[in-house]
Coordinates of C-alpha atoms in Angstrom, one line a residue:
Chain A
M161 CA 122.1 85.3 75.6
W162 CA 124.3 82.7 76.7
K163 CA 122.9 83.3 80.3
K164 CA 119.4 82.5 79.3
A165 CA 120.0 79.4 77.6
I166 CA 121.6 78.5 80.6
L167 CA 119.7 79.8 83.5
R168 CA 116.1 78.4 81.7
P169 CA 116.7 74.6 81.4
A170 CA 118.5 75.5 85.3
A171 CA 116.0 76.3 86.9
V172 CA 113.8 74.1 85.4
L173 CA 115.7 71.1 86.3
L174 CA 115.8 72.5 90.1
L175 CA 112.4 72.8 89.7
F176 CA 111.9 69.1 88.6
A177 CA 114.4 68.1 91.4
V178 CA 112.5 69.1 94.2
P179 CA 110.0 66.4 95.2
L180 CA 113.2 64.2 95.1
L181 CA 114.7 67.1 97.9
I182 CA 111.6 67.8 99.6
K183 CA 109.3 64.9 100.9
S184 CA 106.9 67.2 102.0
N185 CA 103.3 66.7 100.7
Y186 CA 102.2 70.1 102.2
L187 CA 105.3 71.9 100.1
L188 CA 104.6 69.9 97.0
S189 CA 100.5 70.6 97.4
I190 CA 101.9 74.3 97.3
L191 CA 104.0 73.8 94.4
I192 CA 101.2 72.2 92.3
V193 CA 98.2 75.3 93.1
I194 CA 101.2 77.6 91.6
G195 CA 101.6 75.0 88.8
L196 CA 98.1 75.8 88.4
Y197 CA 97.6 79.5 89.1
T198 CA 100.7 79.9 86.7
I199 CA 98.7 78.2 83.6
I200 CA 95.8 80.5 83.9
V201 CA 97.7 83.7 85.0
Q202 CA 99.9 82.5 81.8
G203 CA 97.0 83.1 79.6
L204 CA 95.6 86.0 81.0
G205 CA 98.7 88.2 81.4
I206 CA 98.9 87.8 77.4
L207 CA 95.2 89.0 77.3
M208 CA 96.4 92.0 80.1
G209 CA 99.9 92.3 78.6
Y210 CA 99.8 92.1 74.7
A211 CA 95.7 92.3 74.2
G212 CA 95.7 95.3 76.3
Q213 CA 91.8 94.0 78.1
V214 CA 91.1 93.1 81.1
S215 CA 89.4 90.7 82.7
F216 CA 87.8 90.4 86.3
G217 CA 85.7 87.0 85.1
H218 CA 88.3 84.7 84.8
A219 CA 87.7 82.3 88.0
A220 CA 84.4 81.4 86.3
F221 CA 86.4 80.3 82.9
F222 CA 88.4 78.6 85.9
G223 CA 85.5 76.8 87.7
L224 CA 83.9 76.1 84.4
G225 CA 86.6 73.3 84.4
G226 CA 86.3 72.3 86.9
Y227 CA 82.6 71.4 86.8
T228 CA 83.4 70.3 83.5
V229 CA 85.7 67.1 84.9
A230 CA 83.3 67.2 87.8
I231 CA 80.0 66.6 85.7
L232 CA 81.0 64.8 82.9
T233 CA 83.6 61.8 85.0
T234 CA 80.5 61.5 88.2
R235 CA 77.3 62.5 86.1
F236 CA 78.0 60.6 82.4
H237 CA 80.7 58.4 83.8
W238 CA 83.1 59.8 80.5
P239 CA 86.8 58.3 80.9
T240 CA 89.3 60.7 82.4
V241 CA 91.2 61.4 79.7
L242 CA 88.5 62.6 77.9
A243 CA 87.2 64.7 80.2
L244 CA 90.1 66.8 80.9
P245 CA 90.3 68.1 77.0
A246 CA 86.5 69.1 77.3
A247 CA 87.4 70.9 81.0
A248 CA 89.6 73.3 78.2
L249 CA 87.0 73.5 76.0
L250 CA 83.7 74.0 77.0
P251 CA 85.0 77.2 78.6
G252 CA 86.8 77.6 74.9
V253 CA 83.5 77.9 73.4
I254 CA 81.7 80.2 75.7
A255 CA 84.8 82.7 75.7
A256 CA 83.7 82.6 71.9
I257 CA 80.2 83.4 71.9
I258 CA 80.5 85.9 74.8
G259 CA 84.1 87.5 73.4
R260 CA 82.5 89.0 70.3
P261 CA 80.1 91.3 72.1
T262 CA 82.4 91.6 75.3
L263 CA 85.4 92.7 74.0
K264 CA 83.8 95.6 72.0
L265 CA 83.1 97.2 75.1
R266 CA 85.3 100.2 76.3
E267 CA 87.5 99.3 79.4
L268 CA 85.8 100.2 81.9
Y269 CA 82.7 98.5 80.7
L270 CA 84.4 95.9 80.1
A271 CA 85.6 95.1 83.6
L272 CA 82.4 95.3 84.5
A273 CA 80.4 93.6 81.9
T274 CA 83.4 90.1 83.1
L275 CA 82.9 90.9 86.3
G276 CA 79.0 90.8 85.9
F277 CA 79.6 87.1 83.7
G278 CA 82.8 85.6 86.7
I279 CA 79.1 86.6 89.1
L280 CA 76.4 85.0 87.3
V281 CA 78.8 81.8 86.3
H282 CA 79.1 81.3 90.1
I283 CA 76.0 81.8 91.1
A284 CA 74.6 79.0 88.4
F285 CA 77.4 76.8 89.6
T286 CA 75.3 78.0 93.7
E287 CA 71.9 77.5 92.8
G288 CA 72.6 74.6 90.2
K289 CA 70.8 72.1 91.8
E290 CA 71.1 68.0 91.0
L291 CA 73.6 69.2 87.9
T292 CA 76.0 71.0 89.9
G293 CA 75.6 69.6 93.2
G294 CA 75.0 73.5 95.2
P295 CA 76.6 74.3 97.7
S296 CA 78.2 71.6 98.7
G297 CA 79.4 70.2 95.5
I298 CA 80.8 67.3 93.6
T299 CA 82.5 65.0 95.6
G300 CA 84.1 61.7 94.2
I301 CA 85.9 62.8 91.1
P302 CA 88.4 60.3 90.1
Y303 CA 92.0 60.4 89.8
L304 CA 93.6 61.3 86.3
S305 CA 94.6 58.6 84.0
I306 CA 96.0 58.0 80.9
G307 CA 96.9 55.1 79.0
G308 CA 98.6 52.9 82.3
L309 CA 99.0 56.0 84.2
T310 CA 96.8 57.1 86.8
F311 CA 97.6 60.3 88.8
D312 CA 96.7 59.2 92.3
S313 CA 99.6 60.9 93.9
D314 CA 101.1 64.4 94.6
I315 CA 104.0 63.5 93.4
K316 CA 102.3 62.4 90.0
F317 CA 100.5 65.3 90.2
F318 CA 103.6 67.7 90.8
Y319 CA 105.4 66.0 87.5
L320 CA 101.9 66.3 85.6
V321 CA 101.1 70.2 86.3
W322 CA 104.7 71.5 85.7
I323 CA 105.6 69.3 82.4
T324 CA 102.4 70.6 81.1
L325 CA 103.0 74.4 82.6
F326 CA 106.0 74.0 80.5
L327 CA 104.8 72.8 77.4
I328 CA 102.4 75.9 77.7
L329 CA 105.4 78.6 78.2
A330 CA 107.3 77.0 75.7
G331 CA 104.4 77.4 73.1
I332 CA 103.7 80.4 74.2
N333 CA 107.0 82.0 74.7
N334 CA 106.8 81.1 70.4
L335 CA 103.9 82.6 70.3
V336 CA 104.8 86.0 71.5
R337 CA 108.0 86.5 69.4
S338 CA 105.9 84.9 65.6
R339 CA 103.8 87.7 63.7
V340 CA 100.8 87.1 66.3
G341 CA 102.9 87.7 69.2
R342 CA 104.3 90.7 67.9
A343 CA 100.2 91.9 66.4
L344 CA 99.5 91.3 70.0
R345 CA 101.9 93.7 71.0
A346 CA 101.1 96.4 68.6
I347 CA 97.6 96.3 70.1
S348 CA 98.9 97.0 73.5
E349 CA 101.4 99.7 72.2
S350 CA 98.3 101.6 70.9
E351 CA 95.0 100.1 68.7
H352 CA 94.8 102.7 65.9
A353 CA 98.4 102.8 64.8
A354 CA 97.8 98.7 65.2
E355 CA 94.8 98.8 62.9
N356 CA 96.5 101.1 60.5
A357 CA 99.0 98.4 60.0
G358 CA 96.9 96.0 59.1
I359 CA 96.2 94.3 61.8
D360 CA 92.5 92.7 62.6
T361 CA 92.4 93.8 66.2
A362 CA 89.1 92.8 67.3
K363 CA 89.9 89.2 65.8
L364 CA 93.4 88.9 67.5
K365 CA 91.8 90.4 70.9
L366 CA 89.2 87.6 70.3
Q367 CA 91.9 84.7 69.9
A368 CA 93.6 85.7 73.0
F369 CA 89.8 86.0 75.3
I370 CA 89.3 82.4 74.1
F371 CA 93.2 81.3 74.6
S372 CA 93.1 82.2 77.9
A373 CA 89.9 80.6 78.5
L374 CA 91.2 77.4 77.4
L375 CA 94.1 78.2 79.7
A376 CA 91.8 78.9 82.7
G377 CA 89.3 75.5 81.7
L378 CA 92.5 73.4 81.4
A379 CA 93.6 74.5 85.2
G380 CA 90.4 74.2 86.7
G381 CA 90.2 70.5 85.5
L382 CA 93.6 69.3 86.5
Y383 CA 92.4 71.4 89.5
A384 CA 88.9 69.2 90.1
F385 CA 91.0 65.9 89.1
Y386 CA 93.5 66.8 92.1
V387 CA 91.4 67.3 94.8
T388 CA 88.5 65.6 93.5
F389 CA 86.4 67.5 95.2
I390 CA 84.8 70.5 93.7
S391 CA 82.6 73.3 95.4
P392 CA 81.8 76.9 94.1
S393 CA 83.9 78.4 96.6
P394 CA 87.6 79.1 95.3
F395 CA 85.5 80.4 91.4
G396 CA 84.2 83.8 93.4
F397 CA 84.9 87.3 92.8
H398 CA 88.5 87.2 94.9
A399 CA 89.2 84.3 93.0
S400 CA 88.7 86.4 89.7
V401 CA 90.8 89.9 91.7
Q402 CA 93.5 87.4 92.7
F403 CA 94.5 86.0 89.5
V404 CA 94.5 89.6 88.3
L405 CA 96.7 90.6 91.0
M406 CA 98.8 87.6 90.2
A407 CA 98.7 88.7 86.3
V408 CA 100.2 92.7 87.4
I409 CA 102.5 91.7 90.1
G410 CA 104.2 89.5 87.8
G411 CA 104.9 92.1 85.3
L412 CA 102.4 91.8 81.9
G413 CA 103.8 90.7 79.3
T414 CA 107.4 89.4 81.0
F415 CA 108.0 85.6 80.6
W416 CA 108.8 84.3 83.9
G417 CA 106.1 86.9 84.9
P418 CA 103.1 84.8 85.2
L419 CA 105.5 82.3 87.8
L420 CA 106.4 84.9 90.0
G421 CA 103.0 86.1 90.5
A422 CA 101.6 83.0 91.1
A423 CA 104.4 82.3 93.6
V424 CA 104.4 85.5 95.6
V425 CA 100.6 85.1 96.1
V426 CA 100.2 81.7 96.7
T427 CA 102.9 82.2 99.4
L428 CA 101.7 84.9 100.8
G429 CA 98.3 83.7 101.4
E430 CA 100.2 80.8 102.9
F431 CA 102.2 83.2 105.4
L432 CA 99.4 85.1 106.5
R433 CA 97.5 81.7 106.6
W434 CA 99.9 81.0 110.0
A435 CA 100.9 84.7 111.0
V436 CA 97.8 86.4 111.6
P437 CA 95.8 83.6 113.7
L438 CA 99.4 84.4 115.9
V439 CA 98.7 88.1 115.9
I440 CA 95.1 87.9 116.0
P441 CA 94.0 84.9 117.9
G442 CA 90.1 83.7 116.7
A443 CA 90.7 85.8 112.7
G444 CA 89.4 83.4 110.7
G445 CA 87.7 83.4 106.8
E446 CA 89.7 85.5 103.9
Y447 CA 91.2 87.8 105.5
Q448 CA 94.1 87.4 103.3
I449 CA 92.4 90.3 100.9
I450 CA 93.1 93.0 103.2
F451 CA 96.4 92.1 102.3
F452 CA 96.0 91.0 98.6
G453 CA 93.8 94.2 98.3
L454 CA 96.3 96.7 99.3
I455 CA 99.1 95.8 97.3
L456 CA 97.3 95.2 94.3
V457 CA 96.4 99.0 95.3
L458 CA 100.0 99.9 95.5
L459 CA 101.7 98.2 92.9
M460 CA 99.2 100.4 90.6
I461 CA 99.9 103.2 92.0
F462 CA 104.0 103.0 92.3
R463 CA 104.6 99.8 89.7
P464 CA 102.8 99.6 87.8
E465 CA 104.9 97.8 85.1
G466 CA 105.1 94.4 88.2
L467 CA 108.1 93.1 90.5
G468 CA 109.5 91.0 87.4
A469 CA 111.1 94.3 85.9
L470 CA 112.6 94.5 88.6
G471 CA 115.7 91.9 88.2
K472 CA 117.2 91.8 84.7
C473 CA 117.3 88.1 84.1
L474 CA 113.6 88.3 84.5
K475 CA 112.7 90.3 81.7
L476 CA 111.5 88.4 78.5
S477 CA 114.4 89.7 76.1
P478 CA 117.4 91.9 76.4
E479 CA 116.6 93.7 73.8
K480 CA 112.7 94.8 75.1
M481 CA 111.4 96.6 77.0
P482 CA 110.6 96.0 80.9
G483 CA 106.5 95.4 80.4
T484 CA 105.4 98.8 80.3
G485 CA 102.3 97.8 82.5
I486 CA 98.8 98.4 81.5
P487 CA 98.5 100.1 78.9
S488 CA 96.7 103.2 79.2
K489 CA 94.6 104.5 76.4
D490 CA 94.8 106.2 72.9
I491 CA 94.0 109.6 73.9
Chain B
M208 CA 47.1 86.4 101.1
H209 CA 45.0 88.0 97.4
I210 CA 47.2 87.9 94.5
A211 CA 46.3 91.9 94.2
D212 CA 47.4 92.3 98.2
Q213 CA 50.4 90.4 97.2
L214 CA 51.8 92.1 93.9
L215 CA 51.6 95.1 95.6
Q216 CA 53.5 94.3 99.0
L217 CA 56.2 93.1 96.6
L218 CA 55.7 96.2 95.3
F219 CA 56.5 98.0 98.5
T220 CA 59.3 96.2 99.1
G221 CA 60.5 96.5 95.4
L222 CA 60.4 100.3 96.3
T223 CA 62.6 99.8 99.4
L224 CA 65.3 98.1 98.1
G225 CA 65.0 100.5 94.9
S226 CA 65.4 103.2 96.6
I227 CA 68.6 101.7 98.5
Y228 CA 70.0 100.3 95.0
S229 CA 69.1 104.0 94.1
L230 CA 70.8 106.0 97.0
I231 CA 73.9 103.8 96.4
A232 CA 74.1 104.7 92.2
L233 CA 73.9 108.2 93.5
A234 CA 77.1 108.5 95.5
L235 CA 78.1 106.8 92.4
V236 CA 77.2 108.6 89.3
T237 CA 78.0 112.1 91.5
T238 CA 81.6 110.5 92.1
F239 CA 81.6 108.9 88.8
N240 CA 80.8 112.3 86.7
I241 CA 83.0 114.7 88.3
T242 CA 86.1 112.5 88.9
G243 CA 85.7 109.5 85.9
I244 CA 86.2 107.4 88.5
L245 CA 83.4 104.8 88.7
N246 CA 84.3 103.8 92.1
L247 CA 84.1 99.9 93.0
A248 CA 84.6 100.3 97.0
Q249 CA 81.2 102.7 97.0
G250 CA 79.2 99.5 98.6
E251 CA 82.5 99.0 101.3
F252 CA 81.4 102.6 103.1
V253 CA 77.8 100.8 103.2
A254 CA 79.0 97.9 105.0
L255 CA 80.7 99.9 107.3
G256 CA 78.9 102.7 107.9
A257 CA 75.9 99.7 109.1
L258 CA 78.7 97.8 110.8
L259 CA 80.0 100.6 112.7
A260 CA 76.4 102.2 113.9
V261 CA 75.7 98.2 115.1
S262 CA 79.2 98.1 117.6
M263 CA 78.4 102.1 118.4
Y264 CA 74.8 101.0 119.3
A265 CA 75.5 98.3 121.5
A266 CA 78.2 99.8 123.1
G267 CA 75.2 101.8 124.6
M268 CA 75.2 105.1 122.6
P269 CA 72.5 106.4 121.1
M270 CA 71.6 105.6 117.7
A271 CA 71.2 109.5 116.5
A272 CA 75.0 109.5 118.0
A273 CA 76.1 105.9 116.3
F274 CA 74.7 107.1 113.0
T275 CA 76.2 111.2 113.5
V276 CA 79.8 109.5 114.1
S277 CA 80.0 106.4 112.0
V278 CA 78.9 108.6 109.1
L279 CA 81.5 110.8 109.7
L280 CA 84.5 107.8 110.4
V281 CA 82.9 106.6 107.1
A282 CA 83.3 110.3 105.7
M283 CA 86.5 110.7 106.5
L284 CA 87.6 107.4 105.5
G285 CA 86.3 108.3 101.8
G286 CA 88.6 111.4 101.9
F287 CA 91.3 109.5 103.4
L288 CA 91.4 107.0 100.6
E289 CA 90.8 109.7 97.9
R290 CA 94.8 111.4 98.9
F291 CA 96.3 107.7 99.3
A292 CA 95.1 105.8 96.5
I293 CA 93.0 108.3 93.8
H294 CA 95.4 111.7 94.0
T295 CA 98.4 109.4 94.0
A296 CA 97.8 107.8 91.0
R297 CA 96.3 110.7 89.3
G298 CA 96.9 110.3 85.9
A299 CA 97.0 106.8 85.6
S300 CA 95.1 104.9 82.8
G301 CA 91.1 104.6 84.2
L302 CA 91.6 100.5 83.7
T303 CA 94.6 101.2 86.4
L304 CA 92.7 103.2 88.8
I305 CA 89.2 100.6 88.9
I306 CA 91.6 98.0 89.5
I307 CA 92.6 100.6 92.3
T308 CA 89.4 100.7 93.3
I309 CA 88.6 97.2 93.3
G310 CA 92.6 96.3 95.8
L311 CA 90.6 99.2 98.2
S312 CA 86.6 97.6 98.1
I313 CA 88.7 93.7 99.2
S314 CA 90.7 95.4 101.4
L315 CA 88.1 97.4 103.0
R316 CA 86.0 93.4 103.1
G317 CA 88.6 92.0 104.5
L318 CA 89.4 94.6 106.8
A319 CA 85.3 94.5 108.2
L320 CA 85.8 90.3 108.1
L321 CA 88.9 91.1 110.4
I322 CA 86.8 93.1 113.1
W323 CA 83.5 91.7 112.7
G324 CA 83.9 88.7 111.7
T325 CA 81.2 86.2 110.1
E326 CA 78.1 86.7 111.8
T327 CA 75.2 88.7 111.0
Y328 CA 74.9 91.8 113.0
S329 CA 71.1 94.4 113.3
L330 CA 69.8 97.3 114.7
P331 CA 66.6 98.0 116.0
A332 CA 64.0 100.5 113.5
F333 CA 64.4 104.1 113.9
S334 CA 61.1 104.2 115.2
K335 CA 59.1 102.2 117.3
G336 CA 55.5 100.7 115.8
G337 CA 54.3 98.1 114.2
P338 CA 54.1 98.0 110.1
L339 CA 51.4 100.3 108.4
F340 CA 48.4 98.8 106.3
I341 CA 48.2 100.6 102.8
G342 CA 44.8 98.1 100.3
G343 CA 46.1 95.0 102.3
A344 CA 49.7 94.8 101.9
A345 CA 52.4 96.2 105.0
V346 CA 54.7 98.9 104.9
N347 CA 57.6 98.4 107.3
P348 CA 57.8 102.1 109.0
Q349 CA 61.7 101.5 108.4
S350 CA 60.7 101.6 104.3
L351 CA 59.5 105.0 104.8
W352 CA 63.1 106.1 106.4
I353 CA 64.4 104.8 103.3
F354 CA 62.2 106.6 100.9
G355 CA 62.8 109.8 102.9
L356 CA 66.5 109.7 102.7
T357 CA 66.6 109.1 99.0
A358 CA 64.2 112.4 98.7
I359 CA 66.3 114.4 101.2
T360 CA 69.4 113.5 99.5
L361 CA 68.2 114.2 95.8
A362 CA 66.6 117.3 97.2
G363 CA 70.0 118.2 98.8
L364 CA 71.9 117.4 95.3
Y365 CA 69.5 119.2 93.7
A366 CA 70.1 122.5 96.0
F367 CA 73.7 121.4 96.1
F368 CA 74.5 122.0 92.7
E369 CA 72.1 124.5 91.3
L370 CA 72.5 127.0 94.4
T371 CA 75.3 126.8 95.8
Y372 CA 78.8 127.9 94.9
W373 CA 80.4 124.7 95.3
G374 CA 78.1 123.4 93.8
K375 CA 78.2 125.4 90.9
A376 CA 82.2 125.2 91.2
V377 CA 82.1 121.4 91.1
K378 CA 79.8 121.4 87.8
A379 CA 82.3 124.3 86.1
S380 CA 84.9 121.2 86.4
V381 CA 83.0 118.5 85.2
I382 CA 81.9 120.8 82.5
N383 CA 85.5 121.8 81.4
R384 CA 88.3 120.8 83.6
A385 CA 90.6 122.9 82.0
A386 CA 88.6 126.1 82.3
A387 CA 87.5 125.6 85.4
R388 CA 91.2 125.5 87.3
L389 CA 91.8 128.9 85.0
V390 CA 88.8 130.4 86.8
G391 CA 90.3 129.2 90.5
I392 CA 89.0 126.2 91.0
N393 CA 90.9 122.8 92.1
P394 CA 89.8 119.9 90.2
H395 CA 91.7 117.8 93.0
T396 CA 89.9 119.1 96.0
V397 CA 86.6 119.1 94.1
S398 CA 87.6 115.1 93.2
F399 CA 88.1 114.7 97.2
L400 CA 85.2 116.4 98.7
A401 CA 83.2 113.9 95.9
F402 CA 85.1 110.8 97.3
T403 CA 84.0 112.1 101.2
A404 CA 80.8 112.4 100.3
S405 CA 80.4 109.3 99.2
G406 CA 81.5 107.9 101.9
A407 CA 79.1 109.9 103.9
L408 CA 76.3 109.1 101.9
G409 CA 77.2 105.1 101.5
A410 CA 77.2 105.0 105.6
A411 CA 74.0 106.7 105.6
A412 CA 72.3 104.2 103.2
G413 CA 73.8 101.3 105.4
I414 CA 72.3 102.1 108.6
F415 CA 69.0 103.0 107.1
I416 CA 68.8 99.7 106.0
A417 CA 70.6 97.9 108.8
P418 CA 67.1 97.2 110.7
I419 CA 65.6 95.5 107.5
T420 CA 68.1 93.5 106.2
M421 CA 71.3 91.2 107.2
T422 CA 74.5 93.1 108.1
T423 CA 77.5 91.3 107.5
Y424 CA 81.0 91.9 106.6
D425 CA 80.6 91.0 102.9
M426 CA 77.1 93.1 102.6
G427 CA 78.3 96.2 100.7
F428 CA 79.5 93.5 97.6
M429 CA 76.1 92.7 96.8
L430 CA 74.9 95.8 97.6
G431 CA 77.5 98.2 95.6
L432 CA 77.1 95.9 92.2
K433 CA 73.5 96.6 92.2
G434 CA 74.3 100.4 92.3
F435 CA 76.8 100.2 89.6
V436 CA 73.8 97.8 87.8
A437 CA 70.9 101.0 88.4
A438 CA 73.8 103.2 87.5
V439 CA 74.3 101.6 84.4
I440 CA 70.6 101.5 83.2
G441 CA 70.4 105.1 84.0
G442 CA 73.7 105.5 81.8
L443 CA 76.0 105.9 84.3
S444 CA 76.1 110.1 84.4
N445 CA 73.0 110.2 84.5
V446 CA 71.6 110.9 87.9
G447 CA 67.6 111.0 87.5
G448 CA 68.3 108.2 85.1
A449 CA 70.1 106.4 88.6
V450 CA 67.0 106.8 90.6
L451 CA 64.7 105.3 88.3
G452 CA 67.2 102.4 87.5
G453 CA 67.5 101.7 90.9
I454 CA 63.8 101.7 91.4
L455 CA 63.5 99.7 88.7
L456 CA 65.6 96.8 89.6
G457 CA 65.0 97.1 93.1
I458 CA 60.9 96.3 91.9
L459 CA 62.3 93.6 88.6
E460 CA 64.1 92.0 92.2
S461 CA 61.0 91.7 94.0
Y462 CA 58.9 90.2 91.9
S463 CA 61.0 87.7 90.4
A464 CA 61.8 86.5 93.4
G465 CA 58.5 87.2 95.3
L466 CA 56.7 85.3 91.7
I467 CA 59.5 83.0 90.6
S468 CA 62.1 82.2 92.7
S469 CA 64.5 84.0 95.6
G470 CA 67.5 82.5 94.2
L471 CA 67.0 84.2 91.0
K472 CA 67.2 87.8 93.2
D473 CA 71.1 88.1 92.4
A474 CA 71.1 86.8 89.0
I475 CA 68.6 89.0 87.3
A476 CA 70.6 92.2 88.8
I477 CA 73.5 91.0 86.9
I478 CA 71.8 89.5 83.6
I479 CA 70.1 92.8 83.9
L480 CA 73.2 94.5 84.0
L481 CA 75.3 92.5 80.8
A482 CA 72.0 92.7 78.4
V483 CA 72.5 96.7 78.9
L484 CA 76.4 96.4 78.7
L485 CA 75.9 94.7 75.9
I486 CA 72.5 95.9 73.2
R487 CA 73.1 99.6 74.9
P488 CA 76.0 100.7 76.5
E489 CA 74.5 104.5 77.0
G490 CA 72.1 102.9 79.3
I491 CA 67.8 102.3 78.6
I492 CA 66.9 105.4 80.5
G493 CA 67.8 107.4 77.5
A494 CA 65.5 110.1 77.2
I495 CA 66.0 112.0 79.8
R496 CA 69.9 112.5 79.9
E497 CA 70.2 116.0 78.3
R498 CA 72.3 117.2 81.4
K499 CA 74.9 115.2 83.7
I500 CA 74.5 116.6 87.2

């Protein structure tokens, strides 16, 4: 226990000192993106690792959050500080509406339904004409300003994203140790057994789904305020697959897993963007997906519990088994 | 154009599209019945088949040779992927297997992007000559080739499963894996053959539509998805249902794109998918589901 008590604050302190030590806007922007993705993967990790459900449509919630901020601030001139909670709320409400019928579906059909939902929302962004700006999107999103503080630089945004992230982490850390967390874990072990123990599995799964949509929407809202421009392209199917990849790389149901997964995928993506054109001149587009797909396949075959379970100190707690990967269905 | 002629024209367009969706759905349903895996990389087989044939034809190979080599290559790829990813992960949960096929599909798409770039390619039509006129509507001769491929595939599947020893072996292992094993049928071989065959079928479908659609590295994604929609309409394990589902989807798409808005085309398929999954996951073509293969 003492190890954890020292390790976590030390890691956090080190991280918060980064902008003071390194004056590189490129590195800062990478860390901001990692932070934003980690927020999404936190929610997705709860949904997959604890509630045992999958979603191939989470980029849609991410995008809905981003477009909520973009539309409310540029079209309706809402104050930015009100647009941000709306960005989390709207995807949450949509998840509540679609979640009830969707989560009844078995694994295969659930994967297809969330995939379909994600593509449908992406088509809506592209075909939304005046409201969404179509394929070219919406420009001129104002900077977020809370009280008198305007988040108009990478350093300020870095602290905003990572403080938000650690608040969420602390909240989730408490949640998984509460009755709700134990109930969720019980569902992922065996849904039937959980039900026999008096757990309302349908309600909990829906709550996990809504929670994950809220987080994705929040990250989307922050993303819109960060880049001040939004278009449909970052919210397509590949983004949804990347989020699933981040969740499984880090190890489902582990504390540091989402952060590790987001960091590995983002760093690898940047590395490939740099390295591949050296080997193959003229390479363009999203060819990183070759490697992301391959890693996903290899992980699912050889290490479905994720890389997070490799290091002992990365585990959720010493007494807990490493994440057991995607729970297999009850037989 | 007279409105009746326009409706007839849209019907032919829909039938052509629908035949393609049926072909992809046939490959999906057959693999699903045999292995229990919904292969989300099926659309990539279609794209790779078309792209390979385009490249070989451009390099000077005759069309028939380009077709044959491309189909063989993608069939080998299908078999290889089964050995590499599906066979090694046997015994994993259904969800894990789906994530694996999604991983394979985005890898293949990325590979196609790296090789062929984002350009649009095309193949010449298989037969020379202008469109045929039926009523007041023009029918592209390539559509007839596509109808022919669908009919031959259906007939071939039927003959294989009903008349050959191997076909019966496959059917046996669908009905009861353990029992089929006991009489000497190896389900792993059957699974390998299913992926090989769906690679070949996907590639053939891709080459047949290359003369009438845009051939791009990412064409497989939407085609594959529409194959699922067709299969899901038919109930996912029903061969006849998948064919009807594909044709239904093609006609619906053609009419909604022609009469309402072309931006709606892709949305229609997904709305149907969600509606079927949420309202009637057993498929809407329930009347003809007395047997699986």
